[in-house]
């Protein structure tokens, strides 16, 4: 069993402000990182910015700024967003940092010396926004980029290429031997059918048409093309090329570390094919998993500035709180599938799950404990009411299921499991009818009911803590539970909570008025 995890997000382009799609990926990785820490793992969680390339160079010119000034300003906004979303990354790598530039130069030279990179001439169809060359067949008769569907232009330039065929058999073997390497499985099939079967093209790895990049020291005029530059962040952040660097030894070279790259479906082939090929060229270990998440769309299709349907996460966080936004992102769209952002679903998710099911359960429980037991949670007495056994079994099986799902990155499913437990706990109130137990002076059964409610709320709160980073503390405070109980070790046995003094607090999630809030969110789209 691996006890360390290295998890990465893509490093985003600072060509514009980040939107809800970027927030989606980073939040889900953060939720996973927090889950693993909760389970006692040592985690290194990395995100960053991919700052070189033609697009940034031209955007900076348009804005009358140097490329460095331009990216510096935008990256401040990245970091502010991650702070607002309470992202717990252990490092933030910028590709313009010296530590990264040094690694990229080293990688390029090493692959060149080994003969894995050769000088050639590139002719192809180029998409400037995606910074990708495409073949004739891929762009079709209309010559449109297969990814973003914008027109591509014919380009020819001297370029270095990475020889993909040399390591392809080794990569295919890795695919065969590690079925979980690329998931969801549909992505693996897509890679094999779209890229491997027709023959994987050698990848252009240098450019002469712009200068905002890491210079190829062996050939003045060439800069390292964006994908070697970008992907190397995953090791430069750990100290590579110094293979004795503490972090590199611990989080890359040690087999006890599970290495997980998360990326969107738009960049699967770079992570699942080219990156492992580069690593094989560098004689480095391959990652354990590449997990591909789907893209968040808007009702009218892809998010884009020109359509005016981009959602900025900041005002959402400000108005609804960080936990509502994090929960919506983790719960609404199955991690691994495409999803659609709608204001209606956002409000419904917050109202139904968080305000009604979860928040209300806490409110009802606390009110009853105050009313019937002067605010002290009765201690656990085993199974007393006819409904206790079933509820306990469900709680314990939920913990198990949740862990299995989370370990497989089935994050949405894991939270669905927790909310089934929350619903069953609400149902337990209807079944046990505490008000009748009180009326009939069935004190032992009433105490047991209150204890089970408190214990189930506690379990749900611990399981939700990777996503609800502020609410969990509020719930603990209202139930009088000490912070040390926010740990997986207390979840092995049912009934640890009891004897605490509860206190009434403000509702965890106020109920939102759908019409007003839907209008508010619609006005945020720009
Ligand atoms: O591709 N829905 O950067 P990028 C969900 N620099 N996720 C989305 C999304 C959406 N609508 N839009 C973007 C790059 N993303 C390169 C990466 S990595 C070595 C280099 C997320 O700024 C998703 O994770 O275009 C996607 O893969 C990534 O942002 C692309 O970010």
Coordinates of C-alpha atoms and ligand atoms in Angstrom, one line a residue:
X1 CA 0.0 0.0 0.0
X2 CA 1.5 3.3 -1.1
X3 CA 1.7 5.9 1.7
X4 CA 2.6 9.0 -0.3
X5 CA 0.9 10.8 -3.1
X6 CA 2.1 13.2 -5.7
X7 CA -0.8 14.9 -7.4
X8 CA -0.7 17.6 -10.1
X9 CA -3.1 19.8 -12.0
X10 CA -2.2 21.1 -15.5
X11 CA -0.3 24.3 -15.4
X12 CA -2.7 26.9 -16.8
X13 CA -1.8 29.5 -19.5
X14 CA -1.8 33.0 -18.0
X15 CA -3.1 34.4 -21.3
X16 CA -6.4 35.5 -19.6
X17 CA -8.1 35.2 -16.2
X18 CA -9.0 31.7 -15.1
X19 CA -12.7 30.7 -15.2
X20 CA -14.9 28.1 -13.5
X21 CA -13.4 25.3 -15.7
X22 CA -9.9 25.8 -14.3
X23 CA -11.4 26.2 -10.8
X24 CA -13.1 22.9 -11.4
X25 CA -9.9 20.9 -12.0
X26 CA -7.9 22.5 -9.3
X27 CA -10.7 22.2 -6.7
X28 CA -11.2 18.5 -7.5
X29 CA -7.4 17.9 -7.1
X30 CA -7.5 19.8 -3.8
X31 CA -10.4 17.7 -2.6
X32 CA -8.4 14.6 -3.4
X33 CA -5.2 15.9 -1.8
X34 CA -7.1 16.7 1.4
X35 CA -8.8 13.3 1.4
X36 CA -5.4 11.6 1.2
X37 CA -4.0 13.7 4.0
X38 CA -7.1 12.8 6.1
X39 CA -6.2 9.2 5.4
X40 CA -2.7 9.7 6.8
X41 CA -0.8 10.0 3.5
X42 CA 2.0 12.4 2.9
X43 CA 0.9 14.5 0.0
X44 CA 2.6 16.8 -2.4
X45 CA 0.1 18.7 -4.4
X46 CA 1.3 20.9 -7.3
X47 CA -0.2 23.5 -9.5
X48 CA 1.3 26.3 -11.5
X49 CA 1.4 28.4 -14.7
X50 CA 2.6 27.7 -18.2
X51 CA 4.0 31.1 -19.2
X52 CA 5.8 30.8 -22.5
X53 CA 4.7 30.6 -26.1
X54 CA 3.5 32.5 -29.1
X55 CA 0.1 33.3 -27.8
X56 CA 1.3 35.0 -24.6
X57 CA 4.0 36.8 -26.5
X58 CA 1.4 38.3 -28.9
X59 CA -1.1 39.1 -26.1
X60 CA 1.6 40.9 -24.2
X61 CA 2.4 43.0 -27.3
X62 CA -1.2 43.8 -27.7
X63 CA -1.3 45.0 -24.1
X64 CA 1.9 47.0 -24.6
X65 CA 3.7 45.1 -21.9
X66 CA 6.8 42.9 -21.9
X67 CA 5.9 39.2 -21.8
X68 CA 7.2 38.9 -18.3
X69 CA 5.2 41.9 -17.0
X70 CA 2.1 40.5 -18.7
X71 CA 2.3 37.0 -17.1
X72 CA 3.4 38.4 -13.7
X73 CA 0.2 40.3 -13.4
X74 CA -2.1 37.5 -14.5
X75 CA -0.4 35.0 -12.2
X76 CA -1.2 37.2 -9.2
X77 CA -4.8 36.6 -10.1
X78 CA -4.2 32.8 -10.3
X79 CA -2.8 32.7 -6.8
X80 CA -5.7 34.9 -5.5
X81 CA -8.2 32.5 -6.9
X82 CA -6.5 29.5 -5.3
X83 CA -6.4 31.3 -2.0
X84 CA -10.1 32.2 -2.3
X85 CA -10.9 28.5 -3.0
X86 CA -8.8 27.4 -0.1
X87 CA -6.5 25.3 -2.3
X88 CA -3.8 23.6 -0.4
X89 CA -1.1 23.2 -3.0
X90 CA 2.4 22.6 -1.6
X91 CA 4.1 24.5 -4.4
X92 CA 3.2 26.7 -7.4
X93 CA 5.6 26.3 -10.3
X94 CA 6.0 29.0 -12.9
X95 CA 7.7 28.0 -16.1
X96 CA 9.6 31.4 -16.2
X97 CA 11.4 30.5 -12.9
X98 CA 15.1 29.7 -13.1
X99 CA 14.6 26.3 -11.5
X100 CA 12.3 25.3 -14.3
X101 CA 14.3 26.8 -17.2
X102 CA 17.3 24.9 -15.9
X103 CA 15.4 21.6 -16.0
X104 CA 14.0 22.3 -19.5
X105 CA 17.4 23.0 -20.9
X106 CA 18.8 19.9 -19.3
X107 CA 16.0 17.7 -20.6
X108 CA 16.3 19.1 -24.2
X109 CA 20.1 18.5 -24.2
X110 CA 19.8 15.1 -22.8
X111 CA 17.3 13.9 -25.3
X112 CA 19.3 15.6 -28.1
X113 CA 22.5 13.8 -27.0
X114 CA 20.7 10.5 -26.9
X115 CA 19.5 11.0 -30.4
X116 CA 15.8 11.1 -29.3
X117 CA 15.5 14.6 -30.7
X118 CA 16.5 15.4 -34.3
X119 CA 16.5 18.5 -36.5
X120 CA 14.0 18.6 -39.4
X121 CA 11.6 20.8 -41.2
X122 CA 8.0 21.2 -40.1
X123 CA 5.2 21.8 -42.5
X124 CA 1.7 21.6 -41.3
X125 CA -1.5 23.2 -40.2
X126 CA -1.0 25.3 -37.1
X127 CA -3.6 26.5 -34.6
X128 CA -2.2 29.6 -32.9
X129 CA -4.6 29.6 -29.9
X130 CA -4.0 25.9 -29.2
X131 CA -0.3 26.2 -30.1
X132 CA -0.7 22.9 -32.0
X133 CA 0.3 21.6 -35.4
X134 CA -2.2 19.3 -37.1
X135 CA -2.0 17.1 -40.1
X136 CA -4.0 17.6 -43.3
X137 CA -6.4 14.8 -42.4
X138 CA -7.0 16.1 -38.9
X139 CA -8.0 19.6 -40.1
X140 CA -10.3 18.3 -42.8
X141 CA -11.4 20.1 -46.0
X142 CA -12.2 23.3 -44.1
X143 CA -8.9 23.3 -42.3
X144 CA -10.3 23.8 -38.8
X145 CA -8.5 23.0 -35.6
X146 CA -9.9 19.6 -34.4
X147 CA -9.8 20.9 -30.8
X148 CA -11.2 24.5 -30.9
X149 CA -12.7 24.5 -34.4
X150 CA -11.0 27.7 -35.3
X151 CA -9.2 28.1 -38.7
X152 CA -5.7 26.9 -38.8
X153 CA -2.8 28.3 -41.0
X154 CA -0.2 26.5 -43.1
X155 CA 3.2 26.9 -41.7
X156 CA 6.7 25.6 -42.5
X157 CA 9.7 26.1 -40.3
X158 CA 12.9 24.4 -39.2
X159 CA 12.2 22.5 -36.1
X160 CA 13.5 19.8 -33.7
X161 CA 11.4 16.7 -33.4
X162 CA 11.0 14.1 -30.8
X163 CA 11.2 10.6 -32.2
X164 CA 8.1 9.0 -30.8
X165 CA 8.6 5.5 -32.3
X166 CA 11.7 4.7 -30.4
X167 CA 9.8 4.4 -27.1
X168 CA 6.3 3.6 -28.3
X169 CA 6.5 -0.2 -27.8
X170 CA 7.7 0.4 -24.2
X171 CA 4.8 2.8 -23.6
X172 CA 2.3 0.3 -25.1
X173 CA 3.7 -2.3 -22.7
X174 CA 3.1 0.1 -19.8
X175 CA -0.5 0.6 -20.9
X176 CA -1.0 -3.2 -21.1
X177 CA 0.6 -3.9 -17.7
X178 CA -1.1 -1.0 -15.9
X179 CA -4.8 -0.9 -16.7
X180 CA -5.4 2.0 -14.4
X181 CA -2.6 4.1 -16.0
X182 CA -5.1 6.1 -18.2
X183 CA -8.6 6.5 -16.9
X184 CA -11.6 6.7 -17.6
X185 CA -11.2 3.8 -19.9
X186 CA -12.9 5.7 -22.7
X187 CA -10.0 8.1 -22.8
X188 CA -7.6 5.2 -23.3
X189 CA -9.6 3.8 -26.2
X190 CA -9.7 7.3 -27.7
X191 CA -5.9 7.6 -27.5
X192 CA -5.4 4.2 -29.1
X193 CA -7.8 4.7 -31.9
X194 CA -7.2 8.3 -32.7
X195 CA -3.4 8.6 -32.2
X196 CA -1.7 5.2 -31.8
X197 CA -3.4 3.2 -34.6
X198 CA -2.9 5.7 -37.4
X199 CA 0.7 6.1 -36.2
X200 CA 1.8 8.6 -33.6
X201 CA 3.5 11.6 -35.3
X202 CA 6.9 12.7 -34.1
X203 CA 6.3 15.8 -32.0
X204 CA 7.8 19.2 -32.9
X205 CA 9.7 20.4 -29.9
X206 CA 11.2 23.7 -30.9
X207 CA 10.1 26.8 -32.7
X208 CA 11.9 29.7 -34.5
X209 CA 8.8 31.9 -35.1
X210 CA 8.8 33.5 -31.6
X211 CA 11.3 34.1 -28.9
X212 CA 9.3 33.9 -25.6
X213 CA 10.5 30.6 -24.4
X214 CA 13.5 28.6 -23.1
X215 CA 16.3 29.0 -25.7
X216 CA 17.8 25.9 -27.3
X217 CA 21.4 26.4 -26.4
X218 CA 22.6 24.1 -29.1
X219 CA 20.9 26.1 -31.8
X220 CA 20.5 29.9 -31.5
X221 CA 17.2 31.1 -32.9
X222 CA 15.2 28.0 -31.6
X223 CA 13.2 28.0 -28.4
X224 CA 11.9 24.9 -26.7
X225 CA 8.3 24.3 -27.9
X226 CA 5.6 24.5 -25.3
X227 CA 4.9 20.8 -24.6
X228 CA 8.4 19.8 -23.4
X229 CA 8.6 23.1 -21.5
X230 CA 5.1 22.6 -20.0
X231 CA 5.3 19.0 -19.0
X232 CA 8.7 19.1 -17.4
X233 CA 7.1 21.3 -14.7
X234 CA 6.0 18.0 -13.0
X235 CA 9.6 17.2 -12.3
X236 CA 11.3 20.6 -12.2
X237 CA 9.1 21.5 -9.2
X238 CA 10.6 18.5 -7.3
X239 CA 14.2 19.7 -8.0
X240 CA 15.0 17.8 -11.2
X241 CA 17.6 17.6 -12.8
X242 CA 19.1 17.1 -9.4
X243 CA 18.0 13.5 -8.9
X244 CA 19.3 13.7 -5.3
X245 CA 17.0 16.5 -4.4
X246 CA 15.0 15.6 -1.4
X247 CA 11.6 16.1 -3.0
X248 CA 12.5 14.4 -6.2
X249 CA 13.7 11.3 -4.3
X250 CA 10.6 11.2 -2.2
X251 CA 7.9 12.1 -4.6
X252 CA 9.2 10.8 -7.9
X253 CA 11.8 8.2 -7.5
X254 CA 10.3 6.3 -4.5
X255 CA 8.0 3.5 -5.6
X256 CA 5.9 4.2 -2.4
X257 CA 4.7 7.4 -3.9
X258 CA 1.7 7.2 -6.1
X259 CA 2.1 9.7 -8.9
X260 CA -1.2 11.1 -10.3
X261 CA -1.5 13.6 -13.1
X262 CA -5.0 15.1 -13.5
X263 CA -5.8 17.0 -16.8
X264 CA -8.7 17.9 -18.9
X265 CA -9.8 15.9 -22.0
X266 CA -8.3 18.6 -24.2
X267 CA -4.7 17.7 -23.3
X268 CA -5.0 14.0 -22.8
X269 CA -2.5 13.0 -25.5
X270 CA 0.2 15.2 -24.1
X271 CA -0.1 13.7 -20.7
X272 CA -0.8 10.1 -21.6
X273 CA 1.4 9.7 -24.6
X274 CA 4.1 12.3 -25.1
X275 CA 4.9 12.9 -21.4
X276 CA 5.6 9.2 -20.7
X277 CA 7.6 9.0 -23.9
X278 CA 9.8 11.9 -22.7
X279 CA 10.2 10.2 -19.4
X280 CA 11.2 7.0 -21.0
X281 CA 13.8 9.0 -23.0
X282 CA 15.0 10.4 -19.7
X283 CA 15.2 7.0 -18.0
X284 CA 12.7 8.1 -15.4
X285 CA 9.9 6.3 -13.8
X286 CA 6.4 6.7 -15.4
X287 CA 3.5 8.1 -13.4
X288 CA 1.0 5.6 -11.9
X289 CA -2.1 7.4 -13.2
X290 CA -3.2 10.0 -15.7
X291 CA -6.8 10.9 -14.8
X292 CA -8.7 12.8 -17.4
X293 CA -11.6 14.9 -16.3
X294 CA -14.4 16.2 -18.5
X295 CA -15.0 19.8 -19.5
X296 CA -17.6 22.1 -18.1
X297 CA -19.7 23.6 -20.8
X298 CA -22.4 26.2 -20.7
X299 CA -25.9 25.7 -22.0
X300 CA -24.9 27.3 -25.3
X301 CA -21.7 25.2 -25.6
X302 CA -18.1 25.8 -24.8
X303 CA -17.2 28.7 -22.5
X304 CA -15.7 31.5 -24.4
X305 CA -15.2 35.2 -23.9
X306 CA -16.6 35.9 -27.4
X307 CA -19.9 34.2 -26.5
X308 CA -20.0 36.1 -23.2
X309 CA -20.8 33.0 -21.2
X310 CA -17.7 32.8 -19.0
X311 CA -18.2 32.5 -15.3
X312 CA -15.7 34.1 -13.0
X313 CA -15.5 32.0 -9.8
X314 CA -14.7 35.0 -7.5
X315 CA -18.2 36.6 -7.2
X316 CA -19.7 33.1 -6.7
X317 CA -17.3 32.4 -3.8
X318 CA -18.0 35.9 -2.3
X319 CA -21.8 35.5 -2.4
X320 CA -22.3 31.8 -1.6
X321 CA -19.2 30.9 0.3
X322 CA -16.2 28.8 -0.6
X323 CA -17.9 25.6 0.5
X324 CA -20.9 26.0 -1.6
X325 CA -18.8 26.5 -4.7
X326 CA -16.4 23.6 -3.9
X327 CA -19.3 21.3 -3.2
X328 CA -21.1 22.2 -6.4
X329 CA -18.0 21.6 -8.4
X330 CA -17.2 18.2 -6.8
X331 CA -20.8 16.9 -6.7
X332 CA -22.7 18.2 -9.8
X333 CA -20.5 16.7 -12.5
X334 CA -19.2 13.2 -12.3
X335 CA -15.4 13.5 -12.2
X336 CA -14.4 12.1 -15.6
X337 CA -17.5 13.1 -17.5
X338 CA -18.4 16.4 -19.2
X339 CA -20.8 18.6 -17.4
X340 CA -22.9 21.8 -17.9
X341 CA -22.8 24.7 -15.6
X342 CA -26.3 26.2 -15.0
X343 CA -27.3 28.8 -12.4
X344 CA -30.4 26.7 -11.7
X345 CA -28.4 23.6 -10.8
X346 CA -26.0 25.5 -8.7
X347 CA -28.7 27.0 -6.5
X348 CA -30.6 23.7 -6.3
X349 CA -27.5 21.8 -5.3
X350 CA -26.8 24.2 -2.5
X351 CA -30.4 24.4 -1.3
X352 CA -31.2 20.7 -1.5
X353 CA -28.0 19.0 -0.3
X354 CA -26.4 21.6 1.9
X355 CA -29.2 23.7 3.3
X356 CA -32.0 21.2 3.5
X357 CA -30.4 17.8 4.0
X358 CA -27.2 18.5 5.8
X359 CA -27.7 21.9 7.5
X360 CA -31.2 21.1 8.6
X361 CA -30.2 17.8 10.1
X362 CA -27.7 19.6 12.3
X363 CA -30.2 22.2 13.2
X364 CA -32.9 19.6 14.2
X365 CA -30.4 17.5 16.1
X366 CA -29.1 20.4 18.1
X367 CA -32.6 21.7 18.9
X368 CA -33.6 18.3 20.2
X369 CA -30.5 17.7 22.3
X370 CA -31.0 21.1 23.9
X371 CA -34.7 20.4 24.5
X372 CA -34.4 16.8 25.8
X373 CA -31.0 16.6 27.4
X374 CA -30.1 20.2 28.3
X375 CA -27.6 20.4 25.4
X376 CA -25.4 17.4 26.4
X377 CA -25.1 14.7 23.8
X378 CA -26.0 11.4 25.5
X379 CA -23.3 8.8 25.5
X380 CA -23.4 5.7 23.3
X381 CA -25.3 2.8 24.8
X382 CA -25.2 0.3 21.9
X383 CA -28.3 -0.4 19.8
X384 CA -31.4 0.5 21.6
X385 CA -34.1 1.6 19.2
X386 CA -35.2 -0.8 16.4
X387 CA -33.6 1.5 13.9
X388 CA -30.1 1.8 15.5
X389 CA -28.6 -1.3 14.0
X390 CA -29.4 -0.5 10.4
X391 CA -28.2 3.1 10.8
X392 CA -24.9 2.0 12.3
X393 CA -24.3 -0.5 9.6
X394 CA -25.0 2.0 6.9
X395 CA -22.6 4.5 8.5
X396 CA -19.8 1.9 8.6
X397 CA -20.4 0.6 5.1
X398 CA -20.5 4.2 3.8
X399 CA -17.1 4.9 5.2
X400 CA -15.8 1.8 3.4
X401 CA -17.5 2.6 0.2
X402 CA -16.4 6.3 0.3
X403 CA -12.7 5.3 0.7
X404 CA -12.9 2.8 -2.1
X405 CA -14.5 5.3 -4.4
X406 CA -12.1 8.2 -3.4
X407 CA -9.0 6.0 -4.0
X408 CA -10.3 5.4 -7.5
X409 CA -10.8 9.2 -8.0
X410 CA -14.6 8.6 -8.1
X411 CA -15.0 11.8 -6.1
X412 CA -18.5 12.6 -7.1
X413 CA -19.7 9.1 -6.3
X414 CA -18.0 9.3 -2.9
X415 CA -20.0 12.3 -2.0
X416 CA -23.2 10.7 -3.3
X417 CA -22.5 7.9 -0.8
X418 CA -22.1 10.4 2.1
X419 CA -25.4 12.2 1.2
X420 CA -27.2 8.8 1.1
X421 CA -26.1 8.5 4.7
X422 CA -27.3 12.1 5.5
X423 CA -30.7 11.3 4.0
X424 CA -30.9 8.0 5.9
X425 CA -30.1 9.9 9.1
X426 CA -32.9 12.4 8.4
X427 CA -35.2 9.4 7.8
X428 CA -34.1 8.0 11.1
X429 CA -35.7 11.0 12.8
X430 CA -39.0 10.2 11.1
X431 CA -38.7 6.5 12.1
X432 CA -37.7 7.0 15.7
X433 CA -40.1 9.9 16.3
X434 CA -38.1 11.4 19.2
X435 CA -41.0 13.6 20.2
X436 CA -43.1 10.5 20.9
X437 CA -40.3 8.9 22.8
X438 CA -40.1 12.0 24.9
X439 CA -43.9 12.1 25.4
X440 CA -43.9 8.4 26.4
X441 CA -40.8 8.9 28.7
X442 CA -38.8 6.3 26.8
X443 CA -35.6 8.0 27.9
X444 CA -33.1 5.3 27.0
X445 CA -34.4 5.1 23.4
X446 CA -34.5 8.9 23.2
X447 CA -30.9 9.1 24.4
X448 CA -29.9 6.5 21.9
X449 CA -31.6 8.4 19.1
X450 CA -29.8 11.6 20.0
X451 CA -26.5 9.8 20.2
X452 CA -27.0 8.2 16.8
X453 CA -27.9 11.5 15.2
X454 CA -24.8 13.2 16.7
X455 CA -22.5 10.3 15.7
X456 CA -23.9 10.2 12.1
X457 CA -23.5 13.9 11.7
X458 CA -20.0 13.6 13.0
X459 CA -19.1 10.9 10.5
X460 CA -20.7 12.8 7.6
X461 CA -18.7 15.9 8.7
X462 CA -15.4 14.1 8.6
X463 CA -16.1 12.5 5.3
X464 CA -17.2 15.9 3.8
X465 CA -14.2 17.7 5.3
X466 CA -12.1 17.5 2.1
X467 CA -14.7 19.5 0.3
X468 CA -16.5 21.5 3.0
X469 CA -13.4 23.2 4.5
X470 CA -15.1 25.9 6.5
X471 CA -18.4 24.2 7.4
X472 CA -16.8 21.1 9.0
X473 CA -15.3 23.4 11.7
X474 CA -18.6 25.1 12.3
X475 CA -20.4 21.8 12.7
X476 CA -17.7 20.6 15.1
X477 CA -18.1 23.8 17.1
X478 CA -21.9 23.5 17.3
X479 CA -21.7 19.9 18.4
X480 CA -19.0 20.7 20.9
X481 CA -16.5 18.2 19.2
X482 CA -12.8 18.9 19.7
X483 CA -10.7 19.3 16.6
X484 CA -8.6 16.2 17.3
X485 CA -11.6 14.1 16.2
X486 CA -11.2 15.3 12.7
X487 CA -9.3 12.2 11.9
X488 CA -9.9 8.9 10.2
X489 CA -8.7 6.9 13.2
X490 CA -11.9 7.6 15.2
X491 CA -14.1 6.3 12.4
X492 CA -13.2 2.7 12.9
X493 CA -15.6 2.3 15.7
X494 CA -19.1 3.6 15.9
X495 CA -20.2 5.7 18.8
X496 CA -17.2 7.8 19.8
X497 CA -19.2 11.0 20.2
X498 CA -21.1 11.5 23.4
X499 CA -20.9 13.8 26.5
X500 CA -20.2 17.0 24.4
X501 CA -22.1 20.1 25.0
X502 CA -23.8 21.4 21.9
X503 CA -24.6 25.0 21.1
X504 CA -27.0 26.6 18.6
X505 CA -25.2 28.5 15.8
X506 CA -26.3 30.2 12.7
X507 CA -27.5 27.8 9.9
X508 CA -24.6 26.2 8.0
X509 CA -26.1 27.2 4.7
X510 CA -29.0 29.7 4.5
X511 CA -31.7 28.7 2.1
X512 CA -31.3 30.7 -1.1
X513 CA -34.2 32.2 -3.0
X514 CA -33.9 30.6 -6.4
X515 CA -35.4 33.3 -8.6
X516 CA -33.2 36.1 -7.2
X517 CA -30.0 34.0 -7.2
X518 CA -30.5 32.6 -10.7
X519 CA -30.9 36.2 -11.9
X520 CA -27.8 37.2 -10.0
X521 CA -25.6 34.4 -11.5
X522 CA -26.9 35.1 -15.0
X523 CA -25.7 38.7 -14.6
X524 CA -22.2 37.4 -13.7
X525 CA -21.7 35.8 -17.1
X526 CA -19.4 37.8 -19.3
Ligands
LIG1 O1 -3.7 23.5 -21.8 N1 -13.9 22.7 -18.1 O2 -3.5 25.3 -20.3 P1 -5.0 25.8 -20.2 C1 -13.1 22.0 -17.3 N2 -0.9 25.1 -20.4 N3 -11.8 22.2 -17.2 C2 -11.3 23.1 -18.0 C3 -12.1 23.9 -18.8 C4 -13.5 23.7 -18.8 N4 -14.3 24.4 -19.6 N5 -11.3 24.8 -19.5 C5 -10.0 24.5 -19.0 C6 -3.0 24.2 -21.0 N6 -10.0 23.5 -18.1 C7 -1.6 24.0 -20.9 C8 -1.4 22.8 -19.9 S1 0.0 21.1 -18.5 C9 1.6 20.5 -18.5 C10 0.0 22.3 -19.7 C11 -8.9 23.0 -17.4 O3 -4.9 27.1 -19.4 C12 -8.6 21.5 -17.8 O4 -8.0 20.9 -16.8 O5 -5.6 25.8 -21.5 C13 -7.7 21.7 -19.0 O6 -7.0 20.5 -19.3 C14 -6.9 22.8 -18.6 O7 -7.7 23.7 -17.8 C15 -6.2 23.6 -19.7 O8 -5.7 24.8 -19.2

